[in-house]
Amino acid sequence: MENLEVSVWKRITFIDPVTFFIMFAFTLSDSVINDVIVLKKCQRIIENDSECSVLHENSSSESAKSLQEIVQPQIATFLVLKSLIETFFPMIIILFTGPWSDANGRKPILTIPFVGSIIYYTLYAVLSYTNLDIYWFLLPSLISSVMGGFPTILMISFCYIADITDSNNRAARLGVLDFVIFGGQLVGYLVNPILYKSFGYCVVFATSAFVCLLGLVYEYFFLMETIYVNIGQRSLRDVFDPTVLRKLFAFVSKRRDGFDRVLFWCCLCIIAIHDDNMQGAATILYLYTKRFGWNLQDFSTYAMTQLIVTMTGMLLLIKWIMTMFQLPETVGIAIASISNCSGALMKAFAKEWQHLYLSTMIGAFCLAPASLVRSIISKTVSERQIGKAFAVTTAMEKIGPLAATPLFVVLHTKYIKSYPCIVWFLPAALSLLIVVLAIVVERRWRRLSTSDRRAMDE
């Protein structure tokens, strides 16, 4: 491949602002999307705007709780469809774009999802003014998803970090990237209630669209490419080459020196299950907190606190505890998963809103497995195959939620009147499964000889 001269303003290798912008935009609007869907559905069921207004004006009242019990089961199908759309299409796309980016560069694959995100939030801003059925709100999800969506941006970001690091500092650098991602969430939770209370739905969605535009400008004009090719040799038409899937299948299944298939697939299962836990819990958390009479501002305060605690816990585990005691990644994964299991069980037995904050303290390490398992995966393949590895990894992250997220939603809505806390036994059980898989990975890694590990790097 031909190295091209890079302009001065494209020498920046900090991809972190890209992920910060997209996560800030997502968090700023995520709970507001759920809120507008609940309100729109209530207005179509009750056909009385003033009666539905109690959901905002007095969310802790008995009438508001009664409305929630009526409306929430009615939007379950919408939430499942939205999750499936936003999971299925990006999952397919990243299987093609990951390998393509190994040979043609990372930046072209970043541009299109950002354009899709701008369209997504712009459409939500427009739809929030209408009285259309809530299923019209699936249109933004469809457009954004076929353009790659957030998973594609995330996958390319991980590839980019792998390009600019080595095996010694990769885990820490991926941890920093996760920290920046969660930092974007934190700022989103801080701004969300203020912006929503002052200006309403439309301005919140418009702000998210503008933030995505900032991310696009930064990526296009300032971020340096790590894989240089002659632009004339690059063709987007080659992205969806059908032979890519065959090569990916061979990549993850073919026996070769230095490649432990059981270890690799256990890592994929760990990250898929971890994402199931995070995404499934996030989908129903806002609706679950309604049982305590919380409004959007109460939820944002809790979500912000949860994020601060878990971000601190992740850095404490990866940068201090594991470094001090020289713990391998697998032990860190097990510690974090036990922490997540304990926090979920605390939510399952929650009787008062204070118990939610206690569960957050108990589950402080819950975010760590993602960075740690990606570090392990990056060490099991050669640098030339990083794009393939993270394409398969990110796809696996999205396969699980296709089944897990609907299960979270169904459990929550089915038992919303009798025992809504039962849904939290699911992430507790899945976290224990991750511990078992981490033990298997550790045993397989120890069995690899020094020559086998050297073969991985060749």
Coordinates of C-alpha atoms in Angstrom, one line a residue, residues 72-413:
Q72 CA -46.0 0.4 29.3
P73 CA -47.3 -3.0 28.1
Q74 CA -48.7 -1.2 25.0
I75 CA -45.3 0.0 23.9
A76 CA -43.5 -3.3 24.5
T77 CA -43.8 -4.3 20.9
F78 CA -42.5 -1.0 19.7
L79 CA -39.4 -1.2 22.0
V80 CA -38.7 -4.8 20.8
L81 CA -39.0 -3.7 17.1
K82 CA -36.8 -0.7 17.7
S83 CA -34.1 -2.8 19.3
L84 CA -34.2 -5.4 16.6
I85 CA -33.9 -2.8 13.8
E86 CA -31.0 -1.0 15.6
T87 CA -29.3 -4.3 16.2
F88 CA -29.8 -6.4 13.1
F89 CA -28.8 -4.1 10.3
P90 CA -25.6 -2.8 12.0
M91 CA -24.7 -6.3 12.9
I92 CA -24.7 -7.3 9.2
I93 CA -23.0 -4.1 8.0
I94 CA -20.0 -4.4 10.4
L95 CA -19.2 -7.9 9.2
F96 CA -18.4 -6.3 5.8
T97 CA -17.0 -3.0 6.8
G98 CA -14.5 -4.3 9.4
P99 CA -12.5 -6.4 6.9
W100 CA -12.9 -3.7 4.2
S101 CA -11.3 -1.2 6.6
D102 CA -8.3 -3.4 7.1
A103 CA -7.3 -2.8 3.5
N104 CA -8.9 0.5 2.6
G105 CA -8.7 2.6 5.8
R106 CA -10.8 3.4 8.9
K107 CA -12.1 6.9 8.2
P108 CA -14.5 6.2 5.2
I109 CA -16.5 3.8 7.4
L110 CA -16.8 6.5 10.1
T111 CA -18.4 9.1 7.9
I112 CA -21.6 7.4 6.8
P113 CA -22.9 6.4 10.3
F114 CA -22.5 10.0 11.4
V115 CA -24.6 11.2 8.5
G116 CA -27.2 8.5 9.5
S117 CA -27.2 9.7 13.1
I118 CA -27.8 13.3 12.0
I119 CA -30.8 12.2 10.0
Y120 CA -32.0 10.0 12.9
Y121 CA -32.2 12.9 15.4
T122 CA -33.5 15.4 12.9
L123 CA -36.4 13.1 12.1
Y124 CA -37.2 12.6 15.8
A125 CA -37.2 16.4 16.2
V126 CA -39.8 16.6 13.4
L127 CA -41.9 13.6 14.6
S128 CA -42.1 15.0 18.2
Y129 CA -44.3 17.8 16.8
T130 CA -46.8 15.4 15.2
N131 CA -49.6 13.2 16.4
L132 CA -48.6 10.2 14.3
D133 CA -48.8 6.6 15.6
I134 CA -45.6 5.6 17.5
Y135 CA -44.6 3.1 14.8
W136 CA -43.7 6.1 12.6
F137 CA -40.8 6.6 15.1
L138 CA -39.2 3.4 13.8
L139 CA -38.4 5.2 10.5
P140 CA -35.4 7.1 12.0
S141 CA -34.1 3.9 13.5
L142 CA -34.3 2.1 10.1
I143 CA -32.5 4.9 8.2
S144 CA -29.7 5.2 10.8
S145 CA -29.3 1.4 11.1
V146 CA -28.9 0.8 7.3
M147 CA -26.1 3.4 7.4
G148 CA -24.2 1.6 10.1
G149 CA -25.4 3.2 13.3
F150 CA -23.6 3.5 16.5
P151 CA -22.1 -0.1 16.5
T152 CA -20.2 0.7 13.3
I153 CA -18.6 3.8 14.8
L154 CA -17.7 1.8 17.9
M155 CA -16.2 -1.0 15.9
I156 CA -14.0 1.3 13.9
S157 CA -12.9 3.1 17.0
F158 CA -11.7 -0.1 18.5
C159 CA -9.8 -0.9 15.3
Y160 CA -8.3 2.5 15.3
I161 CA -7.0 2.1 18.9
A162 CA -5.5 -1.3 17.9
D163 CA -3.7 0.4 15.0
I164 CA -2.0 3.0 17.2
T165 CA -1.1 0.8 20.2
D166 CA 0.8 -2.4 20.9
S167 CA -0.1 -5.4 23.1
N168 CA 1.5 -3.9 26.2
N169 CA -0.6 -0.7 26.4
R170 CA -3.7 -1.8 24.5
A171 CA -5.9 -2.8 27.5
A172 CA -5.2 0.5 29.2
R173 CA -5.9 2.5 26.0
L174 CA -9.1 0.6 25.3
G175 CA -10.0 1.4 28.9
V176 CA -9.4 5.1 28.3
L177 CA -11.6 4.9 25.2
D178 CA -14.4 3.3 27.3
F179 CA -13.9 6.1 29.9
V180 CA -14.3 8.7 27.2
I181 CA -17.5 7.0 25.9
F182 CA -19.0 6.9 29.4
G183 CA -17.8 10.5 29.9
G184 CA -20.0 11.4 26.9
Q185 CA -22.9 9.7 28.7
L186 CA -22.2 11.6 31.8
V187 CA -22.3 15.0 30.1
G188 CA -25.5 13.8 28.3
Y189 CA -27.2 13.0 31.6
L190 CA -26.1 16.4 33.0
V191 CA -27.5 18.4 30.1
N192 CA -30.6 16.3 29.5
P193 CA -32.9 17.4 32.3
I194 CA -31.9 21.1 31.9
L195 CA -32.4 21.2 28.1
Y196 CA -35.7 19.1 28.2
K197 CA -37.2 21.1 31.0
S198 CA -36.4 24.5 29.4
F199 CA -37.1 23.7 25.7
G200 CA -38.9 20.4 25.3
Y201 CA -38.5 17.4 23.0
C202 CA -37.6 19.1 19.7
V203 CA -34.6 21.1 21.0
V204 CA -33.2 18.0 22.7
F205 CA -33.3 16.0 19.5
A206 CA -32.0 19.0 17.4
T207 CA -29.1 19.4 19.8
S208 CA -28.2 15.7 19.4
A209 CA -28.2 16.2 15.6
F210 CA -25.9 19.2 16.0
V211 CA -23.5 17.3 18.2
C212 CA -23.3 14.5 15.6
L213 CA -22.5 17.1 13.0
L214 CA -19.6 18.3 15.2
G215 CA -18.3 14.7 15.4
L216 CA -18.5 14.4 11.6
V217 CA -16.6 17.6 11.1
Y218 CA -13.9 16.5 13.6
E219 CA -13.6 13.1 12.0
Y220 CA -13.4 14.3 8.4
F221 CA -11.1 17.3 8.8
F222 CA -8.9 16.5 11.7
L223 CA -8.5 12.8 12.4
M224 CA -5.6 11.1 10.8
E225 CA -6.0 7.9 8.8
T226 CA -4.0 4.9 10.1
I227 CA -4.1 2.8 7.0
Y228 CA -3.0 4.8 3.9
V229 CA -4.0 3.8 0.4
N230 CA -4.2 5.6 -2.8
I231 CA -7.7 7.1 -3.0
G232 CA -8.0 5.9 -6.6
Q233 CA -7.5 2.3 -5.4
R234 CA -10.4 2.6 -2.8
S235 CA -13.9 1.6 -3.9
L236 CA -16.9 1.6 -1.6
R237 CA -18.6 -0.8 -4.1
D238 CA -16.2 -3.5 -2.8
V239 CA -17.5 -3.2 0.8
F240 CA -20.3 -5.7 0.3
D241 CA -18.2 -8.3 -1.4
P242 CA -20.0 -11.7 -0.6
T243 CA -16.7 -13.5 -0.3
V244 CA -16.0 -11.5 2.9
L245 CA -18.5 -13.6 4.9
R246 CA -16.7 -16.8 3.7
K247 CA -13.4 -15.4 4.7
L248 CA -14.7 -14.3 8.1
F249 CA -16.1 -17.8 8.7
A250 CA -12.7 -19.3 7.8
F251 CA -11.0 -16.7 10.1
V252 CA -12.9 -17.7 13.2
S253 CA -13.1 -21.5 12.5
K254 CA -9.9 -22.6 10.6
R255 CA -7.3 -24.4 12.7
R256 CA -3.9 -22.7 12.5
D257 CA -0.7 -22.2 14.5
G258 CA -1.2 -19.8 17.4
F259 CA -5.0 -19.6 17.2
D260 CA -7.0 -21.2 19.9
R261 CA -10.6 -21.4 18.6
V262 CA -12.1 -22.3 21.9
L263 CA -10.4 -19.4 23.6
F264 CA -11.5 -17.0 20.9
W265 CA -15.1 -18.1 20.9
C266 CA -15.3 -18.0 24.7
C267 CA -14.1 -14.4 24.5
L268 CA -16.8 -13.7 21.9
C269 CA -19.5 -15.2 24.1
I270 CA -18.3 -13.2 27.1
I271 CA -18.5 -9.9 25.2
A272 CA -21.9 -10.8 23.7
I273 CA -23.4 -11.7 27.1
H274 CA -21.9 -8.6 28.7
D275 CA -23.5 -6.5 26.1
D276 CA -26.8 -8.3 26.6
N277 CA -26.7 -7.3 30.2
M278 CA -25.8 -3.7 29.6
Q279 CA -28.2 -3.1 26.7
G280 CA -31.1 -5.1 28.1
A281 CA -30.9 -3.4 31.5
A282 CA -30.6 0.0 29.9
T283 CA -33.7 -0.6 27.8
I284 CA -36.0 -1.2 30.7
L285 CA -34.2 0.8 33.5
Y286 CA -36.1 4.1 32.8
L287 CA -39.5 2.2 32.7
Y288 CA -38.5 0.2 35.8
T289 CA -37.8 3.4 37.9
K290 CA -41.4 4.6 37.3
R291 CA -42.5 2.2 40.1
F292 CA -40.8 4.6 42.5
G293 CA -42.7 7.6 40.9
W294 CA -39.6 9.0 39.3
N295 CA -39.7 11.6 36.5
L296 CA -37.2 12.3 33.8
Q297 CA -35.1 14.5 36.1
D298 CA -35.0 11.9 38.9
F299 CA -33.9 9.3 36.4
S300 CA -31.2 11.5 34.9
T301 CA -29.8 12.2 38.4
Y302 CA -29.7 8.5 39.1
A303 CA -28.2 7.6 35.7
M304 CA -25.5 10.3 36.1
T305 CA -24.6 9.0 39.6
Q306 CA -24.5 5.4 38.3
L307 CA -22.2 6.4 35.5
I308 CA -19.8 8.3 37.7
V309 CA -19.6 5.3 40.1
T310 CA -19.2 2.7 37.4
M311 CA -16.6 4.8 35.4
T312 CA -14.6 5.2 38.6
G313 CA -15.0 1.5 39.4
M314 CA -13.8 0.5 35.9
L315 CA -10.7 2.7 36.1
L316 CA -10.0 1.6 39.7
L317 CA -10.1 -2.1 38.7
I318 CA -8.1 -1.9 35.5
K319 CA -5.6 0.8 36.3
W320 CA -5.0 0.2 40.0
I321 CA -6.2 -3.1 41.4
M322 CA -5.1 -5.2 38.4
T323 CA -1.8 -3.4 38.1
M324 CA -1.0 -3.5 41.8
F325 CA -1.7 -7.2 42.1
Q326 CA -0.5 -8.1 38.6
L327 CA -3.9 -9.7 37.8
P328 CA -4.6 -11.1 34.3
E329 CA -7.5 -9.8 32.3
T330 CA -9.6 -12.9 33.0
V331 CA -9.5 -12.3 36.8
G332 CA -10.5 -8.7 36.2
I333 CA -13.5 -10.0 34.1
A334 CA -14.5 -12.4 36.9
I335 CA -14.3 -9.7 39.6
A336 CA -16.4 -7.2 37.5
S337 CA -19.0 -9.9 36.6
I338 CA -19.4 -10.9 40.3
S339 CA -19.9 -7.2 41.1
N340 CA -22.5 -6.9 38.3
C341 CA -24.3 -10.0 39.6
S342 CA -24.5 -8.6 43.1
G343 CA -25.8 -5.2 41.9
A344 CA -28.5 -6.9 39.8
L345 CA -29.6 -9.0 42.8
M346 CA -29.8 -5.8 44.9
K347 CA -32.2 -4.3 42.3
A348 CA -34.2 -7.6 42.3
F349 CA -34.9 -7.1 46.0
A350 CA -35.3 -3.3 45.9
K351 CA -38.1 -2.0 48.0
E352 CA -37.2 1.7 48.2
W353 CA -35.6 4.1 45.7
Q354 CA -32.5 4.3 47.9
H355 CA -31.8 0.6 47.1
L356 CA -31.1 1.5 43.5
Y357 CA -28.3 3.7 44.6
L358 CA -27.0 1.0 46.8
S359 CA -27.1 -1.5 43.9
T360 CA -24.9 0.9 41.9
M361 CA -22.3 1.0 44.6
I362 CA -22.3 -2.8 44.8
G363 CA -22.0 -3.1 41.0
A364 CA -19.3 -0.5 40.6
F365 CA -17.0 -2.7 38.5
C366 CA -19.7 -3.8 36.0
L367 CA -18.3 -1.9 33.0
A368 CA -14.8 -3.4 33.0
P369 CA -15.3 -6.7 31.1
A370 CA -15.7 -5.1 27.7
S371 CA -12.3 -3.4 27.6
L372 CA -10.6 -6.4 29.2
V373 CA -12.0 -9.0 26.8
R374 CA -11.2 -6.8 23.7
S375 CA -7.6 -6.7 24.9
I376 CA -7.5 -10.5 25.1
I377 CA -9.1 -10.8 21.6
S378 CA -6.6 -8.3 20.1
K379 CA -3.7 -10.6 21.4
T380 CA -5.1 -13.7 19.8
V381 CA -4.8 -12.4 16.2
S382 CA -2.2 -10.7 14.1
E383 CA -2.2 -7.0 13.5
R384 CA -3.3 -7.5 9.9
Q385 CA -6.5 -9.2 11.1
I386 CA -7.6 -6.6 13.7
G387 CA -10.4 -5.4 11.6
K388 CA -11.8 -8.9 11.1
A389 CA -11.5 -9.7 14.8
F390 CA -13.3 -6.6 15.9
A391 CA -15.9 -7.0 13.1
V392 CA -16.8 -10.4 14.4
T393 CA -16.6 -9.2 18.0
T394 CA -18.9 -6.3 17.5
A395 CA -21.3 -8.5 15.5
M396 CA -21.4 -10.9 18.4
E397 CA -22.2 -8.0 20.7
K398 CA -25.2 -7.3 18.6
I399 CA -26.4 -10.9 18.1
G400 CA -27.2 -11.5 21.8
P401 CA -29.5 -8.5 22.3
L402 CA -31.6 -9.7 19.4
A403 CA -33.0 -12.2 21.9
A404 CA -32.0 -10.8 25.2
T405 CA -33.5 -7.3 24.9
P406 CA -37.0 -8.6 24.0
L407 CA -36.7 -11.0 26.9
F408 CA -35.9 -8.1 29.3
V409 CA -38.8 -6.1 27.9
V410 CA -41.2 -9.1 28.1
L411 CA -40.2 -9.9 31.7
H412 CA -40.6 -6.3 32.8
T413 CA -44.0 -5.7 31.2

